[in-house]
Tab-separated table of C-alpha atoms in Angstrom:
chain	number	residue	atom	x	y	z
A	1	UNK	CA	107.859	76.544	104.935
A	2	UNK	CA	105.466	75.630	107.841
A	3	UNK	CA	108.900	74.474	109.904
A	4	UNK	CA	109.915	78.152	109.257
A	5	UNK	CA	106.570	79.877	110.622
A	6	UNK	CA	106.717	77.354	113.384
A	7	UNK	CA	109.933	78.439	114.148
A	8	UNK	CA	109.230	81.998	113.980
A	9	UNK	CA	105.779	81.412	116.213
A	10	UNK	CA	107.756	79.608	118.802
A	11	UNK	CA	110.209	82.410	119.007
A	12	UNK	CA	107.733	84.820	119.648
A	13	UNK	CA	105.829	82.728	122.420
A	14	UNK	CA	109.080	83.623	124.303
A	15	UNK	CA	108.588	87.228	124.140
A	16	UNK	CA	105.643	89.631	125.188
A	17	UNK	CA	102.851	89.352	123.057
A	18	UNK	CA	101.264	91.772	120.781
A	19	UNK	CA	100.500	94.859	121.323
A	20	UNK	CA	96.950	96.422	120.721
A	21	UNK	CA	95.984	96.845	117.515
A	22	UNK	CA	96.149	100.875	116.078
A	23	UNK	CA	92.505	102.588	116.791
A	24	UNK	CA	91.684	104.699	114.138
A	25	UNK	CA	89.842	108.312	114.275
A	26	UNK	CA	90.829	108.162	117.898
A	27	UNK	CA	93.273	110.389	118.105
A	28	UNK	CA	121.663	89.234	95.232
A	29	UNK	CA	118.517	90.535	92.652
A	30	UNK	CA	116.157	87.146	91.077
A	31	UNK	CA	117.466	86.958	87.941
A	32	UNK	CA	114.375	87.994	86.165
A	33	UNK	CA	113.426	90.645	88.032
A	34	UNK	CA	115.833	93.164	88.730
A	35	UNK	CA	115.349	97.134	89.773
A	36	UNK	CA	118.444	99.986	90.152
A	37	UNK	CA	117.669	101.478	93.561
A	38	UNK	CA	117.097	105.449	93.197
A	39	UNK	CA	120.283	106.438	94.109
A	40	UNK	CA	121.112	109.324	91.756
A	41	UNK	CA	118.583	112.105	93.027
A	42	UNK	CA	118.162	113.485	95.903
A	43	UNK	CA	114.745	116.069	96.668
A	44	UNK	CA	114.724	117.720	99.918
A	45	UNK	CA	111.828	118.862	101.264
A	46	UNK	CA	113.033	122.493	101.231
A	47	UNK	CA	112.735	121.930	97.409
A	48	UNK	CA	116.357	121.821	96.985
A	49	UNK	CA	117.453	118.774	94.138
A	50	UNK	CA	120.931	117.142	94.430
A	51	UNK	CA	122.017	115.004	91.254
A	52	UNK	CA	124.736	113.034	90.527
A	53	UNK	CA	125.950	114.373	87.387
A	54	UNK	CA	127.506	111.547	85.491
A	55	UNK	CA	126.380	110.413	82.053
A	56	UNK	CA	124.128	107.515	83.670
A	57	UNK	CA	121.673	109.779	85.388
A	58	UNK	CA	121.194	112.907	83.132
A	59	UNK	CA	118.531	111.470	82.068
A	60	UNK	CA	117.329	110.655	85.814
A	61	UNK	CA	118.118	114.078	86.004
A	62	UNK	CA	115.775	115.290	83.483
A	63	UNK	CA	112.784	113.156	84.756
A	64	UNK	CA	112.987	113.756	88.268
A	65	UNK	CA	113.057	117.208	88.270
A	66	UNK	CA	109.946	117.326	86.297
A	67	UNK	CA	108.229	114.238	88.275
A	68	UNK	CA	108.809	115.896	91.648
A	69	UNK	CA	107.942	119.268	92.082
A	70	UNK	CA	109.152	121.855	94.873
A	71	UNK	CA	107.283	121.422	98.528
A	72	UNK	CA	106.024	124.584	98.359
A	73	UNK	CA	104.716	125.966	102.203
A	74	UNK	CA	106.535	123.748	104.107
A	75	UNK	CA	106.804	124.661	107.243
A	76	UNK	CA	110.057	125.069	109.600
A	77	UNK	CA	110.242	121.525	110.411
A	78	UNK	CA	112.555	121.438	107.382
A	79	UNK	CA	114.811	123.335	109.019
A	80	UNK	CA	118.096	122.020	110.631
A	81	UNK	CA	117.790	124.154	113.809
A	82	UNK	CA	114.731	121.482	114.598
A	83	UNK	CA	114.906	118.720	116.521
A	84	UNK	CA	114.670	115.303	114.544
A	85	UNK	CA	116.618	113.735	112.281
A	86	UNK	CA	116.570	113.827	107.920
A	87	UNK	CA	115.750	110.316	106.408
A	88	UNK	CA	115.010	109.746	102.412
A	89	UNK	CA	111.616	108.220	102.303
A	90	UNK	CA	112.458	104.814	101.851
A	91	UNK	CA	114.991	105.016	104.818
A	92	UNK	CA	111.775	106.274	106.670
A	93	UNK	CA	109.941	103.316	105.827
A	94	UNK	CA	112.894	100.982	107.054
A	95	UNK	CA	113.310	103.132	110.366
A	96	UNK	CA	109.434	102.339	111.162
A	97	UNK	CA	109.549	98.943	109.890
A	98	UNK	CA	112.926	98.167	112.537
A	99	UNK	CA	111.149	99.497	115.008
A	100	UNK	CA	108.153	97.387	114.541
A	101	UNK	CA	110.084	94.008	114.638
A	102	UNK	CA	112.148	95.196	117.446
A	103	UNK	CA	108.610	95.768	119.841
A	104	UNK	CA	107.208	93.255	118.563
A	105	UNK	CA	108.378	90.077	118.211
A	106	UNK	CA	105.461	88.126	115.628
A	107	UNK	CA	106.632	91.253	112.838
A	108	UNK	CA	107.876	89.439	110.247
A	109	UNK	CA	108.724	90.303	106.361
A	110	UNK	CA	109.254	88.079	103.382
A	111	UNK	CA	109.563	88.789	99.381
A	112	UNK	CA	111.727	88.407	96.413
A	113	UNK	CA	115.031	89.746	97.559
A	114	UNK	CA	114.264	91.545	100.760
A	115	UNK	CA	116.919	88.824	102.976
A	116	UNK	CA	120.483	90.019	102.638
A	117	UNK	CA	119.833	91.967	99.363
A	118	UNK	CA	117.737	94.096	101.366
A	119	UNK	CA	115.196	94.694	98.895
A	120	UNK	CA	114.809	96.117	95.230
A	121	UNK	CA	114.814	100.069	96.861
A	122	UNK	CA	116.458	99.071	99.955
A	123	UNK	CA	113.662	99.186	102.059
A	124	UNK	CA	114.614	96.026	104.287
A	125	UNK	CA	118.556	96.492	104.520
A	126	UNK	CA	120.393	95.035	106.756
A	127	UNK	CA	117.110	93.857	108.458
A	128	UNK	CA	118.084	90.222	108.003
A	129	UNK	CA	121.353	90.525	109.897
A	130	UNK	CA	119.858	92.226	112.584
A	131	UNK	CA	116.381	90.162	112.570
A	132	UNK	CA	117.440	87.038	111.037
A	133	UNK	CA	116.277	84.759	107.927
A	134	UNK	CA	113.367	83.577	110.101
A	135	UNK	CA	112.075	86.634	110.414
A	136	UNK	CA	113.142	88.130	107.229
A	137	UNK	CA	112.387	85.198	104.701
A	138	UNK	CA	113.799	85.391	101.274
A	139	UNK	CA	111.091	83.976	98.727
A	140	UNK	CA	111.048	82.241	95.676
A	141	UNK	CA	109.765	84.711	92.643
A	142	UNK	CA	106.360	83.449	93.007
A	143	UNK	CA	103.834	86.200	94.187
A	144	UNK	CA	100.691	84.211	94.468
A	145	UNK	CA	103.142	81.460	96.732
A	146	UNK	CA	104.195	83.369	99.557
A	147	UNK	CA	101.342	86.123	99.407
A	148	UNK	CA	99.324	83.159	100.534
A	149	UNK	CA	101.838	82.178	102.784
A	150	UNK	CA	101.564	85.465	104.409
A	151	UNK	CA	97.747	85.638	104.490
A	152	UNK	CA	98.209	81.799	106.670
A	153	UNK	CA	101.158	83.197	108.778
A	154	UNK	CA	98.754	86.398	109.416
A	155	UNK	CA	96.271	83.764	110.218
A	156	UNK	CA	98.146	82.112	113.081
A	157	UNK	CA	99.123	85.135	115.039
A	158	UNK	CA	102.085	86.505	113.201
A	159	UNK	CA	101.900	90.169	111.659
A	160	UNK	CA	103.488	89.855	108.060
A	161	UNK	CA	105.127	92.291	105.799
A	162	UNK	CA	104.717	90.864	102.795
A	163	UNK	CA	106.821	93.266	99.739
A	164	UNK	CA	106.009	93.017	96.107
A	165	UNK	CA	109.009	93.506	94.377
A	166	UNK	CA	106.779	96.274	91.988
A	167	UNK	CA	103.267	97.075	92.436
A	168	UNK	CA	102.541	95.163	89.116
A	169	UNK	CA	103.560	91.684	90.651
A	170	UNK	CA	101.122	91.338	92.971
A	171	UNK	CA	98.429	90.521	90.333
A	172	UNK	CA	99.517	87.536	90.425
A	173	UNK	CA	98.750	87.199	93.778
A	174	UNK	CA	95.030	88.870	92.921
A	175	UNK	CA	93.265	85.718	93.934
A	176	UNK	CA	94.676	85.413	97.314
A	177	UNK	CA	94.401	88.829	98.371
A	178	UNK	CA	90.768	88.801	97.134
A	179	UNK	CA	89.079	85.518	98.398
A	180	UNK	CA	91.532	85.293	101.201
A	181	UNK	CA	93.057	88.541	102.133
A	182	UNK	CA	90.353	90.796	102.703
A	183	UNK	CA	87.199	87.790	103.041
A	184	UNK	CA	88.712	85.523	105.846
A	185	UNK	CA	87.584	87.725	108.604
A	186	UNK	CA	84.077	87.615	107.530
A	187	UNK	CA	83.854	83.879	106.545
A	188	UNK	CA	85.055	82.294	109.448
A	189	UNK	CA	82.584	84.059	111.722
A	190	UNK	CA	85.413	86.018	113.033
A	191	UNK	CA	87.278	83.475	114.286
A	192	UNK	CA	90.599	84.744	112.123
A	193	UNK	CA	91.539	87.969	112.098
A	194	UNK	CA	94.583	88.712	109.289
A	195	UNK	CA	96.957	91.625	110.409
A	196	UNK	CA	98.828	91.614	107.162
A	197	UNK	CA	100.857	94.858	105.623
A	198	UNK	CA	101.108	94.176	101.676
A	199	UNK	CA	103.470	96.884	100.363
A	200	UNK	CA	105.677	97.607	97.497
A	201	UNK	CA	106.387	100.646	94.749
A	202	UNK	CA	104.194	101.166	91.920
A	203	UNK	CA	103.550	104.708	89.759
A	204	UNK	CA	104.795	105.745	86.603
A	205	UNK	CA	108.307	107.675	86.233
A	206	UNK	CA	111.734	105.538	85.656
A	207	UNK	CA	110.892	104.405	82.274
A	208	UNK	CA	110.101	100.874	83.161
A	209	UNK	CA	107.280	100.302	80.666
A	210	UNK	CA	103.965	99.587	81.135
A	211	UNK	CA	103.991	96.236	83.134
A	212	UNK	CA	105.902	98.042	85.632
A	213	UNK	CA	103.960	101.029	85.807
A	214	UNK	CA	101.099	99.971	87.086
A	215	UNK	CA	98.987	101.886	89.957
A	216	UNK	CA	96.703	99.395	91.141
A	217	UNK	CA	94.962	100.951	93.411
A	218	UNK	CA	91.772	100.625	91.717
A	219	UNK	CA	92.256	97.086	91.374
A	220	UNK	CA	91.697	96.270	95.019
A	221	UNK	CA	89.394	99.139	96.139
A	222	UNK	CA	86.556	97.108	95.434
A	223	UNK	CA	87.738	94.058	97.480
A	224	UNK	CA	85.291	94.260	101.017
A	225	UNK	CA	87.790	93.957	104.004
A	226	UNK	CA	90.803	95.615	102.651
A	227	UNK	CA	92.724	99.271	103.751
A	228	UNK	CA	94.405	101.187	101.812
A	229	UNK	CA	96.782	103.517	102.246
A	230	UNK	CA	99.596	105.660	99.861
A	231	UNK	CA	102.738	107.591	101.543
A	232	UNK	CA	103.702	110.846	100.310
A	233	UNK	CA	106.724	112.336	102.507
A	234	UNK	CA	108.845	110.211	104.836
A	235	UNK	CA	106.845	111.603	108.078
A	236	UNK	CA	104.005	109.625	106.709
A	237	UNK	CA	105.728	106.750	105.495
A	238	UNK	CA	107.125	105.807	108.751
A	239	UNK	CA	103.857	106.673	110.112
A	240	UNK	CA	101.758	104.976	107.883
A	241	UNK	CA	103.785	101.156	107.786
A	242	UNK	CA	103.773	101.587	111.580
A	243	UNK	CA	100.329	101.938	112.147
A	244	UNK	CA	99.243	99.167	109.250
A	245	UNK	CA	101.732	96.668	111.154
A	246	UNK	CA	99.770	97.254	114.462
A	247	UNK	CA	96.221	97.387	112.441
A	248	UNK	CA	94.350	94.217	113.027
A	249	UNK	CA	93.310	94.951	109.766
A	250	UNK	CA	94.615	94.005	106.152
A	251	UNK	CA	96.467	96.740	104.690
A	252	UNK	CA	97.876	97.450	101.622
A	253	UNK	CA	100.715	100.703	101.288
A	254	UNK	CA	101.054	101.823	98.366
A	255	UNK	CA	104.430	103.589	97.580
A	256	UNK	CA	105.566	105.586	94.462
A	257	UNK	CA	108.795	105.106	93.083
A	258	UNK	CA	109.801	108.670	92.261
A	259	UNK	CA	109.861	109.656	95.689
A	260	UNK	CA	111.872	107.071	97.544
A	261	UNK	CA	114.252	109.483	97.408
A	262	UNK	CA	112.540	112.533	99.350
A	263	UNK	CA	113.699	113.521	101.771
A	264	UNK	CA	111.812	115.178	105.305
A	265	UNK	CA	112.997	115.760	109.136
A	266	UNK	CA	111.175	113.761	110.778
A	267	UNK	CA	110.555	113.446	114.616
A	268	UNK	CA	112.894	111.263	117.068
A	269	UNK	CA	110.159	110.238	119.309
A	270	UNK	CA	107.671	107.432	118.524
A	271	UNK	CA	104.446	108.280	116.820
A	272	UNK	CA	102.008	106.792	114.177
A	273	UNK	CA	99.891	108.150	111.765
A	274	UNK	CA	96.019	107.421	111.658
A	275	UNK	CA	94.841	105.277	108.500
A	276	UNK	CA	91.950	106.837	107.868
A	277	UNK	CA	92.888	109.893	108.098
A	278	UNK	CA	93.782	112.332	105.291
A	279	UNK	CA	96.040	115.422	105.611
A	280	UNK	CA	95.623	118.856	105.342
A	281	UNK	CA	98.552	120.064	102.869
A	282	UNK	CA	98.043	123.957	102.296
A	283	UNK	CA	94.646	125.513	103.904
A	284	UNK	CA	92.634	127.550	101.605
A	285	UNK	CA	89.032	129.090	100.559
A	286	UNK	CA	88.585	129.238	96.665
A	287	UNK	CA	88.591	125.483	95.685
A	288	UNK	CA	89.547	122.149	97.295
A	289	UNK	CA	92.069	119.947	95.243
A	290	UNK	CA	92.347	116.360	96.393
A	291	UNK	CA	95.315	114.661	95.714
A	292	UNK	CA	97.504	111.361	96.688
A	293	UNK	CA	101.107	110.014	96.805
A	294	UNK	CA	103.242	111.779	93.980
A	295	UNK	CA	100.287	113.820	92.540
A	296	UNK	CA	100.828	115.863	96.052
A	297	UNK	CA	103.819	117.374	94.470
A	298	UNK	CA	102.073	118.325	91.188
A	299	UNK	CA	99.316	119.926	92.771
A	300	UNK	CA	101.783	121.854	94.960
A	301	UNK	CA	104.139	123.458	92.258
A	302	UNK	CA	100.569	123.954	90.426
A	303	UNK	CA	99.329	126.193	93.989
A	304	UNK	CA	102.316	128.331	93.426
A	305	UNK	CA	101.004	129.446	90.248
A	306	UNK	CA	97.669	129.619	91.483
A	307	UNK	CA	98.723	131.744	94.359
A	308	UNK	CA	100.043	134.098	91.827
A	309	UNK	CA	97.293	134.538	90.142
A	310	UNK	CA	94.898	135.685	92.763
A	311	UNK	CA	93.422	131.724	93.595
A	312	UNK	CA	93.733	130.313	97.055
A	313	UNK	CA	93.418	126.560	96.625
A	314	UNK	CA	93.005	124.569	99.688
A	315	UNK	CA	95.191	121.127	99.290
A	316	UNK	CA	94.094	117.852	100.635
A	317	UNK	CA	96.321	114.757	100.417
A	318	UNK	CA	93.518	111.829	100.879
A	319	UNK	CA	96.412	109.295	102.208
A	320	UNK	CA	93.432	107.171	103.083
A	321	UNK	CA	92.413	104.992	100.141
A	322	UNK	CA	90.155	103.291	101.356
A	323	UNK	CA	88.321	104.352	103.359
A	324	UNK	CA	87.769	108.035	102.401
A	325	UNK	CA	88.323	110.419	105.289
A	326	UNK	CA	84.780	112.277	104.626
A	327	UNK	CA	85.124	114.459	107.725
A	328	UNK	CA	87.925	116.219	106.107
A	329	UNK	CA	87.112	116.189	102.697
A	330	UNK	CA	83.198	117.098	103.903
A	331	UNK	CA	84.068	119.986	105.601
A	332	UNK	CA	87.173	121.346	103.027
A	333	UNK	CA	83.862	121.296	100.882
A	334	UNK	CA	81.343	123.027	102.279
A	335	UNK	CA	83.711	126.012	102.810
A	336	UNK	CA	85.424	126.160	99.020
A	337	UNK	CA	82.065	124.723	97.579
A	338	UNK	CA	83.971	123.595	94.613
A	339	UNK	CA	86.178	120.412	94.240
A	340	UNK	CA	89.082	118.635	91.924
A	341	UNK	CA	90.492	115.741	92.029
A	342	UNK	CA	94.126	114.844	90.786
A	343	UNK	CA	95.584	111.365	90.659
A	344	UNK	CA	97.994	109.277	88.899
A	345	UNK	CA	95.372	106.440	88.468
A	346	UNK	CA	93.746	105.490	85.630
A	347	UNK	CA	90.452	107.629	84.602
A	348	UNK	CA	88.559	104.785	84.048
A	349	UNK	CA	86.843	103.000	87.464
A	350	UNK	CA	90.238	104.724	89.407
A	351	UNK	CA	90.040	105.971	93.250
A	352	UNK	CA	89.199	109.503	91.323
A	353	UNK	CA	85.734	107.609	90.429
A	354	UNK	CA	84.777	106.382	93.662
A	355	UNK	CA	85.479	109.594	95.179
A	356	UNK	CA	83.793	111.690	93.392
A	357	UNK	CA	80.607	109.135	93.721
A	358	UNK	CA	81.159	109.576	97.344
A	359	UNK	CA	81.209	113.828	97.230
A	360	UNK	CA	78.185	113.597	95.007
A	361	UNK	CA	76.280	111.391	96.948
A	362	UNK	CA	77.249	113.115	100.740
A	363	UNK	CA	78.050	116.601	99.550
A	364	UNK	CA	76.206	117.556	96.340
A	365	UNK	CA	74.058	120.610	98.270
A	366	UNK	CA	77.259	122.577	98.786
A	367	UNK	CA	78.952	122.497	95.630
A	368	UNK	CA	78.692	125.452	93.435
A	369	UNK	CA	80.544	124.034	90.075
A	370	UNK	CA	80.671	119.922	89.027
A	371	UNK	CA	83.237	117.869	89.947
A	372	UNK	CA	86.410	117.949	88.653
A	373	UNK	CA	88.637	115.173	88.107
A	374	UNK	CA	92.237	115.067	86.296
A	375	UNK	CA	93.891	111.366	85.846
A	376	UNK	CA	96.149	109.283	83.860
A	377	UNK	CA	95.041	108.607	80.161
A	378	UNK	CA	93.876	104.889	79.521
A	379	UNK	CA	96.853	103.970	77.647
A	380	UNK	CA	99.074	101.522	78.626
A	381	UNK	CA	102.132	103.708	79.978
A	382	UNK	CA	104.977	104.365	77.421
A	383	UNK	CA	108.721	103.198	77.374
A	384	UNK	CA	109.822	106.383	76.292
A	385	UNK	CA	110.175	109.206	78.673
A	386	UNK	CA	108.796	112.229	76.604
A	387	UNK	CA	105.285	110.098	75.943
A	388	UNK	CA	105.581	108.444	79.298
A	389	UNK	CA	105.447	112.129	81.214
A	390	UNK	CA	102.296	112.861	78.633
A	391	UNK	CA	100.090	110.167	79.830
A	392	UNK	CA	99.934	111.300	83.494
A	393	UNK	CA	98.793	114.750	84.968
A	394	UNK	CA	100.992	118.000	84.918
A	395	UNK	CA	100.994	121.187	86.726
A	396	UNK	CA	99.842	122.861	83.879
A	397	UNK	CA	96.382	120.979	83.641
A	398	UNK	CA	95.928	121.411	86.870
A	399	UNK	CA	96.317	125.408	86.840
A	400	UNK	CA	93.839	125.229	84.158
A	401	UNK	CA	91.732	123.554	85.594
A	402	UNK	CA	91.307	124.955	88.650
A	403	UNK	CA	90.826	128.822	86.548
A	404	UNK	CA	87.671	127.140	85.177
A	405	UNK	CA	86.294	125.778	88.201
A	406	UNK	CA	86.428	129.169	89.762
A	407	UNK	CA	85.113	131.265	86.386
């Protein structure tokens, strides 16, 4: 393996070096581990669903349509007339990745399957014909292995993309992402920086049981060095793995597997999206509703209803993990002076937690009504889709509890 990195390093001594490193608030499957790639659905962002309507994906069918609600006020950047092209989200995530290795020469990516395979949800395709197997390094299944490798590759002036196959892997590689990952900086004095992207789909919606329905993102909140970020649309997808490539930082993009298949016009020129930064979904005055990843889509068919019925919710999608974007979410509260919180994660120590510790202890003066926060149930998640779609969050709740935070 170290003859590979060198051989990788020495290729990109040829070549320009690195650019600057993103600013923020500046303006063949294994043959134990094997995933269908979301092929059968398509959601536009105009709300319109496309299915393929053979006996194998009725039941995608069924799920989908209830997992991923209608974008409701989206704005004319939908529309064909615009300039821009349509890519599904996990095209998006390719496009930025490309584009990353092709400016800049130390971008590299390695995982279970992401060579000639092209990855369990085709995120890497035909990246290792264009890029090479040096630079797109098919691994052994063996998380904590080449996680570590990454972290030393990072650690020598490359800029890894390291993919867990599914979210729920990469506890194996909890050691090295912990003590290494996000620590290194700090305990050599500075003298390493690691510019690592960890990424890979997670969430709860394709019926793949419990150990692969894991949203870890309050597993590695706590770890001191570490970003976080979670896509939602394909605009910030692309956005999102560009700018965590040229972070010095050490990033981990989280990505849900129910919307790989969204798809968004998205702009032809270059452009990144800030990390620590959330995103103003739908303005409003009556209540602020935080959300993330698919939850975004829940909240929004739930703001149709709300709209309705006389409530003007003002939608937030946090993007920004870790940190929390409190300039946003501070002033989104001192005008609505009421605030809920809807995630997939689990109730229980989840981002939902930590952010409401962080409204109470920044914003508590302006807030007419406690906290509100909606998550998954504690449970581990079911095989079966009817209890499966029970243990997370549905538009329903989240009507009903918005009506009581306004009362």
């Amino acid at each position: 393996m170290a003859a590979i990195f060198q051989g990788v390093g020495a290729a990109a001594t040829l070549s320009s070096s690195p650019s600057n490193s993103f600013v923020p608030k500046k303006f063949l499957t294994s043959p134990r581990r094997s995933f269908c790639v979301p092929s059968s659905v398509v959601v536009r962002s105009d709300g319109s669903v496309n299915f393929d309507l053979n006996s194998k994906s009725r039941r995608a069918q069924q799920l989908v349509a209830n997992a991923v609600a209608t974008k409701a006020d989206s704005s004319a950047a939908s529309s064909s007339s615009n300039p821009g092209h349509e890519l599904l989200l996990f095209e998006a995530l390719r496009e930025g990745l490309e584009e990353e290795m092709e400016r800049d020469p130390c971008v590299c990516v390695m995982g279970e399957d992401v060579g000639h395979y092209g990855g369990s949800y085709k995120v890497t395709k035909d990246l290792a014909k264009k890029f090479g197997d040096l630079r797109v390094l098919d691994t052994p299944i063996a998380e904590n292995s080449f996680t570590g490798m990454g972290i030393g590759a990072a650690m020598t002036g490359l800029r890894p993309v390291v993919e867990g196959m599914n979210m729920g892997f990469l506890l194996l590689a909890f050691n090295q992402i912990s003590n290494n990952c996000g620590m290194l900086h700090y305990t050599s004095g500075g003298q390493f920086t690691i510019p690592i992207v960890i990424r890979g789909p997670g969430g709860v919606g394709r019926q793949l049981g419990a150990e692969h329905s894991q949203r870890l993102e309050s597993y590695f909140q706590s770890i001191p060095g570490i970003q976080m970020v979670a896509c939602s649309t394909p605009y910030n997808a692309k956005g999102l793995m560009k700018a965590a490539i040229r972070s010095e930082n050490p990033v981990i993009l989280f990505e849900h597997v129910l919307l790989y298949n969204l798809k968004e016009r998205i702009p032809d020129e270059d452009y990144i999206c800030n990390l620590e930064e959330a995103e103003m979904v739908r303005p409003g005055e009556h209540v602020t509703i935080l959300t993330y990843s698919r939850m975004r889509y829940h909240v929004m068919q739930a703001a149709k209803t709300l709209v309705n019925k006389g409530y003007d919710p003002e939608v937030i999608d946090i993007r920004s993990l870790k940190p929390f974007d409190l300039y946003t979410i501070g002033n989104s509260v001192k005008k609505t002076h009421r605030v809920l919180i809807v995630e997939e994660c689990m109730r229980t120590g989840g981002i939902g937690a930590s952010l409401t510790a962080a409204i109470t202890e920044n914003f508590n003066d302006y807030l007419d009504a406690p906290i509100m926060c909606l998550s998954s149930q504690d449970v581990p998640t079911p095989y079966a889709g009817t209890l499966e779609e029970w243990t997370v969050v549905q538009p329903a709740q989240i009507v009903t509890a918005v009506e009581q935070l306004c009362q």
